[in-house]
Amino acid sequence: MRDELPPTSRLSVDVISDVMCPWCFIGKRRLEKAASQTDIPLDIRWRPYQLDPTLPPEGKDRSLYLAEKFGSAERARSLYVDVRAAGAQEAIPFDFDAIEVSPNTLDAHRLIRWSASAGVQDVIVEALFNAYFIEGRRLNEPETLTEIAGNAGMDRDIVSNLLGSGADRELVEEEIALARQMGVSGVPTFVVGNRYVVVGAQAPEVLVEAFNAALAASHNANDNGPA
């Protein structure tokens, strides 16, 4: 029944994330667990962020990117040990070796924005994470994004035309800039009920605690309002 409630009757959870961030994928799994552990109806909304907005539209060779960022691909692999372990705990079979290109994710965030209007935002976010981290697909390519959209029930032709037109590019960039102005420097960041901020892929229990606190604060604000 709670899924049938209008968004205004639910507790908002804004998830600021980037689809090339492995901890964001892990954070999504932990958010899903948290949602299953509470009776509070949630309105989960995915918000854009770019870990590296300087990547070119065509992306960059993954080995070169890792070498520039971490000093070497070998050091990057060692740093991913903890990520792999955390992913395994959440049933995410990360395949970092399958990733050939580190993408500029701006177009992926445009697709996520449009998917909200189509009512399939969570499906699209899940598909993008899987495509990148498990299948090693190139999220900077319009063909890949169009296919993902079509598989989620969105109109492929409309999405293809939107991607080609540059629609909503500035709006997404502005939203990313706003997140930075708010002090967001790492993702995932969860903004619960417009009141509480949880940074990082925290345990489900931490998120549930934030849900409860935000709901209680909302009730207190309503109780203290004018008669």
XYZ file of C-alpha atoms in Angstrom:
227
model
C 0.000 0.000 0.000
C 2.783 2.477 0.800
C 4.004 2.425 -2.821
C 0.608 3.830 -3.845
C 0.987 6.929 -1.676
C 1.680 10.192 -3.519
C 5.258 11.517 -3.154
C 4.046 14.354 -0.915
C 2.908 11.762 1.650
C 6.334 10.144 1.783
C 9.626 11.027 3.444
C 11.975 12.407 0.803
C 15.388 10.814 0.363
C 17.568 12.654 -2.142
C 20.548 10.533 -3.184
C 23.394 12.586 -4.622
C 25.557 10.167 -6.567
C 27.573 9.433 -9.677
C 27.122 6.292 -11.754
C 30.898 5.839 -12.074
C 31.220 5.707 -8.268
C 31.387 2.123 -6.938
C 30.512 3.220 -3.406
C 27.328 4.763 -4.802
C 26.329 1.345 -6.147
C 27.025 -0.134 -2.722
C 25.115 2.734 -1.139
C 22.117 1.941 -3.327
C 22.043 -1.635 -2.041
C 22.260 -0.453 1.561
C 19.509 2.089 0.968
C 17.317 -0.713 -0.386
C 17.974 -2.720 2.771
C 17.177 0.302 4.923
C 13.911 0.850 3.039
C 12.935 -2.770 3.723
C 13.646 -2.318 7.440
C 11.270 0.602 7.984
C 7.547 1.188 7.706
C 8.138 4.821 6.746
C 7.081 5.369 3.120
C 9.962 6.887 1.165
C 10.208 9.079 -1.914
C 13.700 8.253 -3.225
C 15.059 10.704 -5.760
C 18.405 10.388 -7.531
C 20.400 13.598 -7.897
C 23.442 14.181 -10.132
C 27.088 14.548 -9.206
C 30.287 14.148 -11.190
C 33.405 12.809 -9.543
C 35.401 14.025 -12.540
C 33.652 16.594 -14.742
C 36.933 17.177 -16.610
C 36.671 13.878 -18.477
C 36.115 14.494 -22.200
C 32.724 13.621 -23.745
C 34.221 10.517 -25.349
C 35.695 9.393 -22.035
C 39.261 8.324 -21.411
C 41.098 5.025 -21.630
C 40.578 3.387 -18.265
C 44.200 2.315 -17.730
C 45.457 5.791 -18.565
C 42.862 7.392 -16.326
C 43.743 5.192 -13.364
C 47.458 5.748 -13.909
C 46.927 9.511 -13.878
C 44.636 9.417 -10.861
C 46.376 6.850 -8.662
C 49.894 6.695 -10.077
C 49.441 3.290 -11.694
C 46.763 0.786 -12.623
C 48.345 -1.644 -10.176
C 47.918 0.765 -7.266
C 44.326 1.352 -8.324
C 43.658 -2.391 -8.221
C 45.040 -2.562 -4.690
C 42.759 0.279 -3.650
C 39.771 -1.571 -5.087
C 40.281 -4.546 -2.759
C 38.044 -3.022 -0.089
C 35.493 -1.984 -2.700
C 35.315 -5.532 -4.063
C 34.878 -6.909 -0.543
C 32.112 -4.441 0.289
C 30.463 -5.183 -3.045
C 30.549 -8.902 -2.391
C 28.710 -8.333 0.900
C 25.970 -6.589 -1.092
C 25.910 -9.243 -3.862
C 27.552 -6.870 -6.372
C 30.082 -8.763 -8.539
C 32.261 -5.805 -9.520
C 34.268 -6.475 -12.684
C 36.645 -3.527 -12.831
C 38.812 -5.271 -15.410
C 35.913 -5.195 -17.873
C 35.844 -1.380 -17.842
C 37.776 -0.050 -20.838
C 36.711 3.590 -20.728
C 36.177 5.972 -17.812
C 33.152 7.979 -18.986
C 32.011 11.525 -18.647
C 28.713 10.827 -16.890
C 26.817 14.016 -17.700
C 24.632 12.342 -20.348
C 23.899 9.454 -17.979
C 22.652 11.984 -15.435
C 20.466 13.591 -18.084
C 18.897 10.189 -18.688
C 18.345 9.712 -14.955
C 16.608 13.090 -14.852
C 14.223 12.147 -17.680
C 13.555 8.723 -16.187
C 11.976 10.351 -13.131
C 9.177 11.738 -15.311
C 8.710 8.263 -16.799
C 8.464 6.700 -13.338
C 11.453 4.399 -13.893
C 14.263 6.315 -12.216
C 15.326 3.501 -9.891
C 15.272 1.026 -12.798
C 17.496 3.307 -14.877
C 19.959 3.948 -12.049
C 20.233 0.215 -11.381
C 20.736 -0.507 -15.083
C 23.463 2.132 -15.400
C 25.361 0.759 -12.401
C 25.118 -2.774 -13.746
C 26.095 -1.756 -17.270
C 29.230 0.018 -16.076
C 30.486 -1.996 -13.129
C 29.453 -5.508 -14.142
C 29.299 -5.421 -17.948
C 31.975 -2.786 -18.567
C 29.782 -0.855 -20.999
C 30.548 2.687 -22.149
C 28.126 5.053 -20.458
C 29.369 7.985 -22.538
C 27.945 6.461 -25.744
C 24.407 7.578 -26.723
C 23.669 4.127 -28.154
C 24.283 2.517 -24.785
C 22.120 5.037 -22.935
C 19.334 4.736 -25.503
C 19.327 0.957 -25.197
C 19.187 1.145 -21.404
C 16.304 3.610 -21.626
C 14.384 1.414 -24.068
C 14.849 -1.681 -21.920
C 13.337 0.272 -19.011
C 10.254 1.136 -21.044
C 11.232 4.639 -22.136
C 10.798 5.726 -25.754
C 14.121 5.070 -27.495
C 13.561 7.615 -30.266
C 12.672 10.378 -27.842
C 15.678 9.637 -25.639
C 17.981 9.486 -28.660
C 16.729 12.856 -29.887
C 17.053 14.404 -26.440
C 20.616 13.163 -26.062
C 21.522 14.569 -29.452
C 19.928 17.934 -28.748
C 21.744 18.705 -25.517
C 18.425 19.077 -23.708
C 18.678 19.708 -19.943
C 22.474 19.702 -20.027
C 22.656 23.083 -18.300
C 20.015 22.102 -15.743
C 22.009 19.020 -14.740
C 25.224 21.043 -14.559
C 23.464 23.602 -12.362
C 22.211 20.875 -10.035
C 25.721 19.458 -9.726
C 27.066 22.944 -8.999
C 24.379 23.407 -6.333
C 25.423 20.162 -4.645
C 29.004 21.431 -4.493
C 27.815 24.772 -3.095
C 25.950 22.819 -0.403
C 29.293 21.316 0.583
C 28.942 17.929 -1.054
C 32.460 16.725 -1.826
C 31.953 12.974 -1.751
C 29.242 10.592 -2.789
C 26.916 8.970 -2.082
C 25.323 11.659 0.042
C 21.795 11.100 1.333
C 19.613 14.097 2.197
C 16.715 12.814 4.297
C 13.561 14.863 4.655
C 15.491 17.993 3.639
C 16.848 17.942 7.213
C 19.455 15.253 7.782
C 22.528 14.440 5.709
C 24.199 11.036 5.678
C 27.536 10.925 3.870
C 28.943 7.721 2.444
C 27.660 4.194 1.872
C 26.598 3.818 5.477
C 25.042 0.711 7.023
C 21.272 0.351 6.625
C 20.823 0.947 10.340
C 22.376 4.407 10.026
C 19.953 5.309 7.257
C 16.963 4.004 9.213
C 18.045 6.141 12.151
C 18.101 9.170 9.836
C 14.625 8.289 8.534
C 13.266 8.144 12.075
C 14.953 11.391 13.105
C 13.708 13.272 10.035
C 10.159 12.004 10.535
C 10.195 12.959 14.217
C 11.532 16.426 13.393
C 8.810 16.870 10.801
C 6.117 15.899 13.294
C 7.553 18.267 15.892
C 7.568 21.116 13.386
C 3.931 20.443 12.531
C 2.951 20.245 16.202
C 4.624 23.594 16.918
C 3.019 25.340 13.973
C 0.280 27.985 14.254
C -3.117 26.760 15.371
